[in-house]
Short mmCIF file of C-alpha atoms and ligand atoms in Angstrom, two decimals:
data_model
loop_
_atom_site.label_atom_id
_atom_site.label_comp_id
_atom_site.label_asym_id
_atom_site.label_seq_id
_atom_site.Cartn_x
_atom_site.Cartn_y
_atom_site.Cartn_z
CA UNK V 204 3.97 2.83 -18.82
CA UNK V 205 0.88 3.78 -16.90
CA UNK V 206 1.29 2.99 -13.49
CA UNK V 207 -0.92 2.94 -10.42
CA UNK V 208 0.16 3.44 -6.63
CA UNK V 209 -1.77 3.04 -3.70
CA UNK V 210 -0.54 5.14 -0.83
CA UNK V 211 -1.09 6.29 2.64
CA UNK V 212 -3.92 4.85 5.40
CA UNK V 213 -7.54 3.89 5.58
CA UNK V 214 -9.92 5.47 7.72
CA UNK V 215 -12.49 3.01 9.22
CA UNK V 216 -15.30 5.06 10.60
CA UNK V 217 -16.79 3.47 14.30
CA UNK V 218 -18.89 7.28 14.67
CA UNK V 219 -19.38 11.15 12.87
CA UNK V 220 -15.99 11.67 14.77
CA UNK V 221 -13.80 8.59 15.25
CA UNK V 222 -12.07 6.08 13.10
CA UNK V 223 -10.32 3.17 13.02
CA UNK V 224 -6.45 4.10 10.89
CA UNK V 225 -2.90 3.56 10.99
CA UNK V 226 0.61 4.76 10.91
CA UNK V 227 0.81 5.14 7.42
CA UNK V 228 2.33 8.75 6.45
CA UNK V 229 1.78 8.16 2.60
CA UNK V 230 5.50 9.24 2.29
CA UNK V 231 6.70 6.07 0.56
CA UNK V 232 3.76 5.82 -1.64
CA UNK V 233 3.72 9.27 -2.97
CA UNK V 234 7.98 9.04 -2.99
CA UNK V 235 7.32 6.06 -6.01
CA UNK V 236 4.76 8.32 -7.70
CA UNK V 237 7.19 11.10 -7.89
CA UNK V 238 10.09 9.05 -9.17
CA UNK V 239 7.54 7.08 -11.78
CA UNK V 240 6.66 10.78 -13.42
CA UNK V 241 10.33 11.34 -13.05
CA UNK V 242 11.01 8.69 -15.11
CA UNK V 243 8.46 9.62 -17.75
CA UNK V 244 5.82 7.13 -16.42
CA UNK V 245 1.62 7.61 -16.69
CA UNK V 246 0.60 7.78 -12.45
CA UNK V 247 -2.72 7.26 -10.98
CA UNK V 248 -2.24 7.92 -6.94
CA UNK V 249 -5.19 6.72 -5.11
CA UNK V 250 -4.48 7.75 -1.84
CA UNK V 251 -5.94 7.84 2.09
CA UNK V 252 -5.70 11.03 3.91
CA UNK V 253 -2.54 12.22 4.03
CA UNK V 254 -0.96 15.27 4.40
CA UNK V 255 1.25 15.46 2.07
CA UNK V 256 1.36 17.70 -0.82
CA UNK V 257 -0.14 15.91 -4.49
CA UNK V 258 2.74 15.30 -6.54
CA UNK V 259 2.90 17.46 -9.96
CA UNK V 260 1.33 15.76 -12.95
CA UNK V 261 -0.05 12.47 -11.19
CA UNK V 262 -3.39 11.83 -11.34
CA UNK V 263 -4.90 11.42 -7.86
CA UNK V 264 -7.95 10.15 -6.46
CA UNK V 265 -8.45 10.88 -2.55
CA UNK V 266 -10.03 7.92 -0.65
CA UNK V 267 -11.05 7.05 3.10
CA UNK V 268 -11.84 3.79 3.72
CA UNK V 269 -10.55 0.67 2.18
CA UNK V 270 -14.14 0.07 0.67
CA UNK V 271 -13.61 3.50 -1.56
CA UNK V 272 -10.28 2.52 -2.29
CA UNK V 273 -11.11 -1.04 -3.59
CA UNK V 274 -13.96 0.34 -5.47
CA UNK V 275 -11.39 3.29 -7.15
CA UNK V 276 -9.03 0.05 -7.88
CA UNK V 277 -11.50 -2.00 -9.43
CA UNK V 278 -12.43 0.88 -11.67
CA UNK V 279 -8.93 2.28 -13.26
CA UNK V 280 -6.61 -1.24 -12.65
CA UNK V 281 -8.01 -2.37 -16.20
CA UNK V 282 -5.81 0.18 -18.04
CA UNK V 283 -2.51 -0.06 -16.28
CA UNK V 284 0.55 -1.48 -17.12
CA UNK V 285 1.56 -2.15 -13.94
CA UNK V 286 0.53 -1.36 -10.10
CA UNK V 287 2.39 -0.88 -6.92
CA UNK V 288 0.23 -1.15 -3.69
CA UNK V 289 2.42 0.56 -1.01
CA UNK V 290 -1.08 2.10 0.86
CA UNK V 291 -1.00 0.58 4.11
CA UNK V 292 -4.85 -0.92 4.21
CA UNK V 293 -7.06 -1.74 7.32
CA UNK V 294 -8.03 -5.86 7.22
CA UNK V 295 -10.65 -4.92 9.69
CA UNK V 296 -13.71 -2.12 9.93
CA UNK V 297 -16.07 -1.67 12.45
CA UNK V 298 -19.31 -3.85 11.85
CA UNK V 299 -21.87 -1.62 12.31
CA UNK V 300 -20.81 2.59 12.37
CA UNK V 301 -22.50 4.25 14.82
CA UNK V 302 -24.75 7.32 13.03
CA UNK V 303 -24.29 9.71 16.04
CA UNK V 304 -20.82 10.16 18.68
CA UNK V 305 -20.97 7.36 20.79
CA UNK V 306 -21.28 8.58 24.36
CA UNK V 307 -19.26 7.73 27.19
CA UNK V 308 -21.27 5.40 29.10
CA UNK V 309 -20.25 1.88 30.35
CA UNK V 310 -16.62 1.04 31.30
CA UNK V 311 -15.98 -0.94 28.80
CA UNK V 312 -17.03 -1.09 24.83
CA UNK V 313 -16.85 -3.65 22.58
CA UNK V 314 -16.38 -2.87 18.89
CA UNK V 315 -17.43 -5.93 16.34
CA UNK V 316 -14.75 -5.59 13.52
CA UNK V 317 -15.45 -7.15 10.05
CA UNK V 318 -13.24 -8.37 7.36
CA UNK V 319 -12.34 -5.76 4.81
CA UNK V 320 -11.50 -6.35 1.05
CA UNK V 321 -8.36 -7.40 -0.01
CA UNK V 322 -7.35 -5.26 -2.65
CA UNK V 323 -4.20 -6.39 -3.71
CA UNK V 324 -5.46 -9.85 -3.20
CA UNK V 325 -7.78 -9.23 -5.81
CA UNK V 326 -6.03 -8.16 -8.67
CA UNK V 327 -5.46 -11.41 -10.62
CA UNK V 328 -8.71 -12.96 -9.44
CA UNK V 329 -11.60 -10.62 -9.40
CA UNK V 330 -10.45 -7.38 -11.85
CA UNK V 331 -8.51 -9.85 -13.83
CA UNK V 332 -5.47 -7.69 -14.25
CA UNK V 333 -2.58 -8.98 -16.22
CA UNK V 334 0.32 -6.30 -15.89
CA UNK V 335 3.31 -6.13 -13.45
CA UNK V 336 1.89 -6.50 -9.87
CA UNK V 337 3.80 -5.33 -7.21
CA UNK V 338 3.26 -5.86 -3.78
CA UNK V 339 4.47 -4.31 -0.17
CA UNK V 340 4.38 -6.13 3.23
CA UNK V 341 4.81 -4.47 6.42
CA UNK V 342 6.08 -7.29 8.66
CA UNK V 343 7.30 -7.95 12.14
CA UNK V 344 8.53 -11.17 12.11
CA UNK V 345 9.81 -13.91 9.39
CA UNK V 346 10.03 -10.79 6.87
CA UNK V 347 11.77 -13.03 3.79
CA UNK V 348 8.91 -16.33 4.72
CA UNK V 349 5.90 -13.90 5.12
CA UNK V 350 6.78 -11.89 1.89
CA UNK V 351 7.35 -14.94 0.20
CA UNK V 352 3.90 -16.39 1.40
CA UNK V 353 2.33 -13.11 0.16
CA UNK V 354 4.07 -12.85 -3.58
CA UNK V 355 2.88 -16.21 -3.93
CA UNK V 356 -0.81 -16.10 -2.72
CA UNK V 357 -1.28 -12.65 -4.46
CA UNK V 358 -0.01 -13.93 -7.94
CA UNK V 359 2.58 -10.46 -7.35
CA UNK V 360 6.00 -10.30 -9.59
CA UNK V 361 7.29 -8.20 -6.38
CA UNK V 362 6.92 -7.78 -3.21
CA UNK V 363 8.46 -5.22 -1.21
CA UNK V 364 9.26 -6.23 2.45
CA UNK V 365 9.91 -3.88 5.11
CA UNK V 366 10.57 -4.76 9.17
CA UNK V 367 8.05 -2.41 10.78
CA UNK V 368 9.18 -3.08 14.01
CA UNK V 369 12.60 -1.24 13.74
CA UNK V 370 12.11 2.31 15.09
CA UNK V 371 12.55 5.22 12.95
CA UNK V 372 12.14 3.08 9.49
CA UNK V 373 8.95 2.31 7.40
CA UNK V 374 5.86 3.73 8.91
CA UNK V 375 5.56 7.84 9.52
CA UNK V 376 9.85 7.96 8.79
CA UNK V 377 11.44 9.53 5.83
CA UNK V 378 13.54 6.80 5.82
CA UNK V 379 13.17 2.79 4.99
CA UNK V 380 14.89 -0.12 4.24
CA UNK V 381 13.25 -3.03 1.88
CA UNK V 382 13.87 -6.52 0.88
CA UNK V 383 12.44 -7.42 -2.45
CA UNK V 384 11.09 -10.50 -2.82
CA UNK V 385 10.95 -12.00 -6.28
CA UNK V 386 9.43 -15.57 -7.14
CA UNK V 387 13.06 -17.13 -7.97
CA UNK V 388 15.43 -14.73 -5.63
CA UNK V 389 15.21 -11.90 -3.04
CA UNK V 390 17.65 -8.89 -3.01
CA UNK V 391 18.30 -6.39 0.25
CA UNK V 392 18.09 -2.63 -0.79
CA UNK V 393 19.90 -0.37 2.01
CA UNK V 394 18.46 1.86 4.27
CA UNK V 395 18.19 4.84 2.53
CA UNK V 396 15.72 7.50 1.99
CA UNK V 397 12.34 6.66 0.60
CA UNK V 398 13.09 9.07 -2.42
CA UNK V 399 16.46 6.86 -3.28
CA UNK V 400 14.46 3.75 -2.36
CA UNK V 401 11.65 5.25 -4.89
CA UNK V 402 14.01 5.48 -7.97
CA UNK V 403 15.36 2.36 -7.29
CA UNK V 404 11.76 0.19 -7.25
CA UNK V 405 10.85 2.35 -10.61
CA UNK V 406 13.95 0.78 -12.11
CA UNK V 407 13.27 -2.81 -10.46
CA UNK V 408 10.07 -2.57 -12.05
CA UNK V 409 10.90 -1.12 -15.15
CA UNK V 410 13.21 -4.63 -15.05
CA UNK V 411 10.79 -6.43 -14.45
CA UNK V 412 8.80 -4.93 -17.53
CA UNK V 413 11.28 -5.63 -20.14
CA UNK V 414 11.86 -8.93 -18.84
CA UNK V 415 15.04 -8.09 -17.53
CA UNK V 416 15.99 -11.18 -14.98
CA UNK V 417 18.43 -10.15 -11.89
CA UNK V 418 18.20 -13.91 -11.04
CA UNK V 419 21.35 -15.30 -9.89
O1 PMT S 96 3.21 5.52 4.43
P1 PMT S 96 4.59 5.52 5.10
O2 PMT S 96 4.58 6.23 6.46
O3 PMT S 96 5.65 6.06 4.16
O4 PMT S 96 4.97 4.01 5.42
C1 PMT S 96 5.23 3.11 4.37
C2 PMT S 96 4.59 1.74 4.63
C3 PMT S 96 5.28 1.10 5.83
C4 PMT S 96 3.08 1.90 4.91
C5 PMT S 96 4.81 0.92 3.31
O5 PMT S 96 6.19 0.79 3.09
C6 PMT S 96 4.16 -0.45 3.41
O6 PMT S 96 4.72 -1.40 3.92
N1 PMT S 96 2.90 -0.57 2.89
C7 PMT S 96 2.07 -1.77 3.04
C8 PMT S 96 1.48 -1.81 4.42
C9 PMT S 96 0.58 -3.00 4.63
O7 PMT S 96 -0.58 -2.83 4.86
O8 PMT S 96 1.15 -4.18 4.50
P2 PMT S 96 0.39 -5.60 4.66
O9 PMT S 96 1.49 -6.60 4.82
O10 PMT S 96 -0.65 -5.53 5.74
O11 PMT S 96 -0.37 -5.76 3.29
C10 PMT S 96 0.19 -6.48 2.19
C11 PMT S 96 -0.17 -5.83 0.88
O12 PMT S 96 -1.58 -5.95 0.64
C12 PMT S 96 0.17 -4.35 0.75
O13 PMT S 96 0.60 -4.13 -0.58
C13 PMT S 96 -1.17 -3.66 1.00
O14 PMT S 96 -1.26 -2.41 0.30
C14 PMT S 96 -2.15 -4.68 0.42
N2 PMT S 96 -3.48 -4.72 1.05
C15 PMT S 96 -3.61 -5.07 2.36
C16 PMT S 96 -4.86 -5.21 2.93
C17 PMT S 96 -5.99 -4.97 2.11
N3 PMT S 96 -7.22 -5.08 2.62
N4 PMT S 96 -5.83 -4.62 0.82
C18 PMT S 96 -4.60 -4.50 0.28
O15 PMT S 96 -4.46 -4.16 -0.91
#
């Protein structure tokens, strides 16, 4: 199948030198594009910076800001078979980017943040896309409930939930552990490395694919 994966964090710029990002390591992200080739799979990795090494024989396209990434979405989604969206995305960007370093001045500064596409939120709507849709969320409460909520309002086949408030998992660790969220059951994966965790979702999805229901 041809599969793409968005990985790793957005850069919102608020000067030249500054920006508005995340955690985000791209480690899980790139771990699923490395165990779709593995399995024989077509990737396209759009990615935010990261510095990780490009896995062999994906196709990659490097992105900053969530605006580039939406637009390198909209353009390639139309040919996939399926697409996992594991890039960790800012909501918000600063409303106006200032054309020169801000100086130090005043005590205080206020930054105006706008609303930033939803990318994943637009798959079914705006680029029409029709193949398996799979979904992360990076919670800190009510993980099952706000997964749930997501799968649903997304129109995703999967959603992967991880608890980023436990230290050393998810964000910037080599390690994770997921609950995926399906529209008629959820099953807990165990902590494990993201590589493991990788091959795993590849064969969830591959399920998910060939119609294969793990429904109780
Ligand atoms: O990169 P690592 O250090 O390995 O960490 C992995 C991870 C914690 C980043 C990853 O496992 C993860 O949870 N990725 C999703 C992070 C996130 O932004 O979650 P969210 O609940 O805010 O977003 C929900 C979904 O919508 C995600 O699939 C996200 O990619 C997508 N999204 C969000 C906002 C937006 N504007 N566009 C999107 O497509």
């Amino acid at each position: 199948m041809k599969v793409l994966i968005t990985a790793g964090p957005t850069r919102e710029p608020i000067d030249p030198v500054r920006f508005l990002g995340n955690r985000s390591s791209g480690r899980m992200g790139y771990a699923l594009a490395e165990a779709c080739v593995h399995a024989g799979h077509e990737v396209l990795l759009v990615s935010g910076p990261c510095e990780l090494d490009v896995p062999g024989h994906v196709d990659f396209i490097p992105v900053e800001t969530a605006a580039d990434m939406f637009e390198a979405v909209r353009r390639h989604l139309g040919r996939m078979d399926a697409a996992v969206f594991a890039a960790a995305v800012a909501d918000y960007r600063p409303a106006r980017p200032a054309d020169r370093k801000i100086k130090k001045q005043a005590e205080t500064l206020t930054l105006e943040l706008v609303r930033n596409p939803d990318i994943l939120g637009s798959a079914r709507g705006e680029f029409g896309f029709r193949g398996t849709l799979v979904g992360f969320a990076a919670e800190t409460e009510s993980l099952e409930a706000n997964a749930r909520d997501k799968l649903r309002r997304k129109g995703c086949d999967l959603v992967i939930a991880n608890d980023v408030s436990r230290p050393g998992l998810g964000f910037e660790s080599d390690r994770n552990r997921v609950l995926l969220v399906y529209p008629d059951h959820s099953e807990a994966l165990p902590e494990d490395d993201k590589h493991q965790l990788a091959h795993k979702i590849v064969r969830e999805i591959e399920g998910l694919r060939s119609g294969a229901s793990k429904a109780p």
